[in-house]
Amino acid sequence: MKKLLIAIAASGFSILAATPAAFAHAGKEHAVSQTAEGEGVIKAIDAKGASITISHGPIAALKWPAMTMTFKTEKPELTSGLTVGQSVHFVLKNQDGKPVISEIHGK
């Protein structure tokens, strides 16, 4: 009986040890493919186009309230033709755990 209890306890601990890694891996796969859309007004554009500051409304998919944030852009040319004060629709994607603008268009 004692050997049975030891075997059950050992297998239980090995399952617990494997579980966090499995969840972390599954979470990363999910995060990479996750996108969210938002609308807002451009407050600033980095001269090199590497980032853009947007005052955006709530983004339900991310459970974010309305706020002003600076986002990196996936490609600098995404900001071409955009101006401060312009209303925009944008798409965010998760890149290494951070939101990055992958698409942005004037409204």
mmCIF file with all atom_site columns, C-alpha atoms in Angstrom:
data_model
loop_
_atom_site.group_PDB
_atom_site.id
_atom_site.type_symbol
_atom_site.label_atom_id
_atom_site.label_alt_id
_atom_site.label_comp_id
_atom_site.label_asym_id
_atom_site.label_entity_id
_atom_site.label_seq_id
_atom_site.pdbx_PDB_ins_code
_atom_site.Cartn_x
_atom_site.Cartn_y
_atom_site.Cartn_z
_atom_site.occupancy
_atom_site.B_iso_or_equiv
_atom_site.pdbx_formal_charge
_atom_site.auth_seq_id
_atom_site.auth_comp_id
_atom_site.auth_asym_id
_atom_site.auth_atom_id
_atom_site.pdbx_PDB_model_num
ATOM 1   C CA . MET A 1 1   ? 0.000   0.000  0.000   1.00 0.00 ? 1   MET A CA 1
ATOM 2   C CA . LYS A 1 2   ? 2.853   2.357  0.867   1.00 0.00 ? 2   LYS A CA 1
ATOM 3   C CA . LYS A 1 3   ? 4.455   1.796  -2.572  1.00 0.00 ? 3   LYS A CA 1
ATOM 4   C CA . LEU A 1 4   ? 1.122   2.552  -4.260  1.00 0.00 ? 4   LEU A CA 1
ATOM 5   C CA . LEU A 1 5   ? 0.785   5.857  -2.403  1.00 0.00 ? 5   LEU A CA 1
ATOM 6   C CA . ILE A 1 6   ? 4.362   6.812  -3.271  1.00 0.00 ? 6   ILE A CA 1
ATOM 7   C CA . ALA A 1 7   ? 3.754   5.976  -6.944  1.00 0.00 ? 7   ALA A CA 1
ATOM 8   C CA . ILE A 1 8   ? 0.539   8.035  -7.017  1.00 0.00 ? 8   ILE A CA 1
ATOM 9   C CA . ALA A 1 9   ? 2.235   10.989 -5.315  1.00 0.00 ? 9   ALA A CA 1
ATOM 10  C CA . ALA A 1 10  ? 5.222   10.849 -7.684  1.00 0.00 ? 10  ALA A CA 1
ATOM 11  C CA . SER A 1 11  ? 3.022   10.745 -10.774 1.00 0.00 ? 11  SER A CA 1
ATOM 12  C CA . GLY A 1 12  ? 0.948   13.625 -9.421  1.00 0.00 ? 12  GLY A CA 1
ATOM 13  C CA . PHE A 1 13  ? 4.038   15.775 -8.934  1.00 0.00 ? 13  PHE A CA 1
ATOM 14  C CA . SER A 1 14  ? 5.314   14.977 -12.422 1.00 0.00 ? 14  SER A CA 1
ATOM 15  C CA . ILE A 1 15  ? 1.973   16.049 -13.914 1.00 0.00 ? 15  ILE A CA 1
ATOM 16  C CA . LEU A 1 16  ? 2.080   19.303 -11.946 1.00 0.00 ? 16  LEU A CA 1
ATOM 17  C CA . ALA A 1 17  ? 5.636   19.951 -13.105 1.00 0.00 ? 17  ALA A CA 1
ATOM 18  C CA . ALA A 1 18  ? 4.677   19.499 -16.772 1.00 0.00 ? 18  ALA A CA 1
ATOM 19  C CA . THR A 1 19  ? 1.472   21.539 -16.645 1.00 0.00 ? 19  THR A CA 1
ATOM 20  C CA . PRO A 1 20  ? 2.942   25.094 -16.430 1.00 0.00 ? 20  PRO A CA 1
ATOM 21  C CA . ALA A 1 21  ? 5.201   24.465 -19.422 1.00 0.00 ? 21  ALA A CA 1
ATOM 22  C CA . ALA A 1 22  ? 2.306   23.131 -21.463 1.00 0.00 ? 22  ALA A CA 1
ATOM 23  C CA . PHE A 1 23  ? 0.138   26.127 -20.605 1.00 0.00 ? 23  PHE A CA 1
ATOM 24  C CA . ALA A 1 24  ? 2.968   28.557 -21.362 1.00 0.00 ? 24  ALA A CA 1
ATOM 25  C CA . HIS A 1 25  ? 3.545   26.954 -24.742 1.00 0.00 ? 25  HIS A CA 1
ATOM 26  C CA . ALA A 1 26  ? -0.164  26.916 -25.592 1.00 0.00 ? 26  ALA A CA 1
ATOM 27  C CA . GLY A 1 27  ? -0.470  30.547 -24.518 1.00 0.00 ? 27  GLY A CA 1
ATOM 28  C CA . LYS A 1 28  ? 2.355   31.617 -26.812 1.00 0.00 ? 28  LYS A CA 1
ATOM 29  C CA . GLU A 1 29  ? 0.795   29.905 -29.810 1.00 0.00 ? 29  GLU A CA 1
ATOM 30  C CA . HIS A 1 30  ? -2.494  31.634 -29.095 1.00 0.00 ? 30  HIS A CA 1
ATOM 31  C CA . ALA A 1 31  ? -0.893  35.029 -28.499 1.00 0.00 ? 31  ALA A CA 1
ATOM 32  C CA . VAL A 1 32  ? 0.999   35.010 -31.796 1.00 0.00 ? 32  VAL A CA 1
ATOM 33  C CA . SER A 1 33  ? -2.174  34.667 -33.836 1.00 0.00 ? 33  SER A CA 1
ATOM 34  C CA . GLN A 1 34  ? -4.256  37.103 -31.762 1.00 0.00 ? 34  GLN A CA 1
ATOM 35  C CA . THR A 1 35  ? -5.260  40.414 -33.340 1.00 0.00 ? 35  THR A CA 1
ATOM 36  C CA . ALA A 1 36  ? -7.498  43.241 -32.204 1.00 0.00 ? 36  ALA A CA 1
ATOM 37  C CA . GLU A 1 37  ? -8.959  46.275 -33.946 1.00 0.00 ? 37  GLU A CA 1
ATOM 38  C CA . GLY A 1 38  ? -9.414  49.803 -32.685 1.00 0.00 ? 38  GLY A CA 1
ATOM 39  C CA . GLU A 1 39  ? -10.327 53.331 -33.686 1.00 0.00 ? 39  GLU A CA 1
ATOM 40  C CA . GLY A 1 40  ? -8.784  56.538 -32.520 1.00 0.00 ? 40  GLY A CA 1
ATOM 41  C CA . VAL A 1 41  ? -7.118  59.845 -33.295 1.00 0.00 ? 41  VAL A CA 1
ATOM 42  C CA . ILE A 1 42  ? -3.411  60.241 -34.057 1.00 0.00 ? 42  ILE A CA 1
ATOM 43  C CA . LYS A 1 43  ? -1.643  62.386 -31.450 1.00 0.00 ? 43  LYS A CA 1
ATOM 44  C CA . ALA A 1 44  ? 1.965   61.988 -32.671 1.00 0.00 ? 44  ALA A CA 1
ATOM 45  C CA . ILE A 1 45  ? 3.974   60.194 -35.343 1.00 0.00 ? 45  ILE A CA 1
ATOM 46  C CA . ASP A 1 46  ? 7.637   59.266 -34.918 1.00 0.00 ? 46  ASP A CA 1
ATOM 47  C CA . ALA A 1 47  ? 9.688   60.988 -37.650 1.00 0.00 ? 47  ALA A CA 1
ATOM 48  C CA . LYS A 1 48  ? 11.049  57.610 -38.756 1.00 0.00 ? 48  LYS A CA 1
ATOM 49  C CA . GLY A 1 49  ? 7.593   56.009 -38.722 1.00 0.00 ? 49  GLY A CA 1
ATOM 50  C CA . ALA A 1 50  ? 8.693   53.446 -36.151 1.00 0.00 ? 50  ALA A CA 1
ATOM 51  C CA . SER A 1 51  ? 5.929   54.412 -33.710 1.00 0.00 ? 51  SER A CA 1
ATOM 52  C CA . ILE A 1 52  ? 2.654   56.278 -33.544 1.00 0.00 ? 52  ILE A CA 1
ATOM 53  C CA . THR A 1 53  ? 0.717   57.693 -30.585 1.00 0.00 ? 53  THR A CA 1
ATOM 54  C CA . ILE A 1 54  ? -3.044  57.178 -30.746 1.00 0.00 ? 54  ILE A CA 1
ATOM 55  C CA . SER A 1 55  ? -5.829  58.260 -28.419 1.00 0.00 ? 55  SER A CA 1
ATOM 56  C CA . HIS A 1 56  ? -8.121  55.266 -28.906 1.00 0.00 ? 56  HIS A CA 1
ATOM 57  C CA . GLY A 1 57  ? -11.535 54.165 -27.737 1.00 0.00 ? 57  GLY A CA 1
ATOM 58  C CA . PRO A 1 58  ? -12.109 50.959 -25.772 1.00 0.00 ? 58  PRO A CA 1
ATOM 59  C CA . ILE A 1 59  ? -10.727 47.783 -27.376 1.00 0.00 ? 59  ILE A CA 1
ATOM 60  C CA . ALA A 1 60  ? -13.089 45.039 -26.216 1.00 0.00 ? 60  ALA A CA 1
ATOM 61  C CA . ALA A 1 61  ? -10.985 42.143 -27.546 1.00 0.00 ? 61  ALA A CA 1
ATOM 62  C CA . LEU A 1 62  ? -8.148  43.168 -25.203 1.00 0.00 ? 62  LEU A CA 1
ATOM 63  C CA . LYS A 1 63  ? -10.413 44.434 -22.403 1.00 0.00 ? 63  LYS A CA 1
ATOM 64  C CA . TRP A 1 64  ? -8.728  47.843 -22.660 1.00 0.00 ? 64  TRP A CA 1
ATOM 65  C CA . PRO A 1 65  ? -10.504 51.058 -21.725 1.00 0.00 ? 65  PRO A CA 1
ATOM 66  C CA . ALA A 1 66  ? -10.130 54.195 -23.823 1.00 0.00 ? 66  ALA A CA 1
ATOM 67  C CA . MET A 1 67  ? -6.622  55.651 -23.425 1.00 0.00 ? 67  MET A CA 1
ATOM 68  C CA . THR A 1 68  ? -3.697  57.243 -25.240 1.00 0.00 ? 68  THR A CA 1
ATOM 69  C CA . MET A 1 69  ? -0.835  54.902 -26.133 1.00 0.00 ? 69  MET A CA 1
ATOM 70  C CA . THR A 1 70  ? 2.289   54.838 -28.264 1.00 0.00 ? 70  THR A CA 1
ATOM 71  C CA . PHE A 1 71  ? 2.492   51.760 -30.476 1.00 0.00 ? 71  PHE A CA 1
ATOM 72  C CA . LYS A 1 72  ? 5.378   50.460 -32.555 1.00 0.00 ? 72  LYS A CA 1
ATOM 73  C CA . THR A 1 73  ? 4.536   49.868 -36.198 1.00 0.00 ? 73  THR A CA 1
ATOM 74  C CA . GLU A 1 74  ? 5.234   46.595 -37.967 1.00 0.00 ? 74  GLU A CA 1
ATOM 75  C CA . LYS A 1 75  ? 6.651   48.561 -40.927 1.00 0.00 ? 75  LYS A CA 1
ATOM 76  C CA . PRO A 1 76  ? 7.656   52.254 -40.954 1.00 0.00 ? 76  PRO A CA 1
ATOM 77  C CA . GLU A 1 77  ? 5.789   52.854 -44.225 1.00 0.00 ? 77  GLU A CA 1
ATOM 78  C CA . LEU A 1 78  ? 2.472   52.208 -42.447 1.00 0.00 ? 78  LEU A CA 1
ATOM 79  C CA . THR A 1 79  ? 2.510   55.816 -41.211 1.00 0.00 ? 79  THR A CA 1
ATOM 80  C CA . SER A 1 80  ? 3.057   57.247 -44.698 1.00 0.00 ? 80  SER A CA 1
ATOM 81  C CA . GLY A 1 81  ? 0.282   59.688 -45.582 1.00 0.00 ? 81  GLY A CA 1
ATOM 82  C CA . LEU A 1 82  ? -1.105  59.853 -42.044 1.00 0.00 ? 82  LEU A CA 1
ATOM 83  C CA . THR A 1 83  ? -1.256  63.131 -40.111 1.00 0.00 ? 83  THR A CA 1
ATOM 84  C CA . VAL A 1 84  ? -1.591  64.231 -36.494 1.00 0.00 ? 84  VAL A CA 1
ATOM 85  C CA . GLY A 1 85  ? -5.265  64.805 -35.661 1.00 0.00 ? 85  GLY A CA 1
ATOM 86  C CA . GLN A 1 86  ? -6.481  62.268 -38.234 1.00 0.00 ? 86  GLN A CA 1
ATOM 87  C CA . SER A 1 87  ? -9.090  59.665 -37.229 1.00 0.00 ? 87  SER A CA 1
ATOM 88  C CA . VAL A 1 88  ? -7.892  56.127 -37.943 1.00 0.00 ? 88  VAL A CA 1
ATOM 89  C CA . HIS A 1 89  ? -8.898  52.483 -37.817 1.00 0.00 ? 89  HIS A CA 1
ATOM 90  C CA . PHE A 1 90  ? -6.024  50.182 -36.849 1.00 0.00 ? 90  PHE A CA 1
ATOM 91  C CA . VAL A 1 91  ? -5.213  46.510 -36.334 1.00 0.00 ? 91  VAL A CA 1
ATOM 92  C CA . LEU A 1 92  ? -2.932  45.367 -33.534 1.00 0.00 ? 92  LEU A CA 1
ATOM 93  C CA . LYS A 1 93  ? -1.107  42.077 -33.432 1.00 0.00 ? 93  LYS A CA 1
ATOM 94  C CA . ASN A 1 94  ? 0.809   40.509 -30.598 1.00 0.00 ? 94  ASN A CA 1
ATOM 95  C CA . GLN A 1 95  ? 4.542   40.573 -31.259 1.00 0.00 ? 95  GLN A CA 1
ATOM 96  C CA . ASP A 1 96  ? 6.666   39.139 -28.451 1.00 0.00 ? 96  ASP A CA 1
ATOM 97  C CA . GLY A 1 97  ? 3.950   39.979 -25.931 1.00 0.00 ? 97  GLY A CA 1
ATOM 98  C CA . LYS A 1 98  ? 3.547   43.586 -27.067 1.00 0.00 ? 98  LYS A CA 1
ATOM 99  C CA . PRO A 1 99  ? 0.849   45.181 -29.241 1.00 0.00 ? 99  PRO A CA 1
ATOM 100 C CA . VAL A 1 100 ? 2.189   46.295 -32.631 1.00 0.00 ? 100 VAL A CA 1
ATOM 101 C CA . ILE A 1 101 ? 0.239   48.069 -35.369 1.00 0.00 ? 101 ILE A CA 1
ATOM 102 C CA . SER A 1 102 ? 0.076   45.800 -38.410 1.00 0.00 ? 102 SER A CA 1
ATOM 103 C CA . GLU A 1 103 ? -2.499  47.859 -40.348 1.00 0.00 ? 103 GLU A CA 1
ATOM 104 C CA . ILE A 1 104 ? -3.706  51.445 -40.077 1.00 0.00 ? 104 ILE A CA 1
ATOM 105 C CA . HIS A 1 105 ? -6.030  53.452 -42.322 1.00 0.00 ? 105 HIS A CA 1
ATOM 106 C CA . GLY A 1 106 ? -7.522  56.923 -42.187 1.00 0.00 ? 106 GLY A CA 1
ATOM 107 C CA . LYS A 1 107 ? -11.283 57.089 -41.703 1.00 0.00 ? 107 LYS A CA 1
#
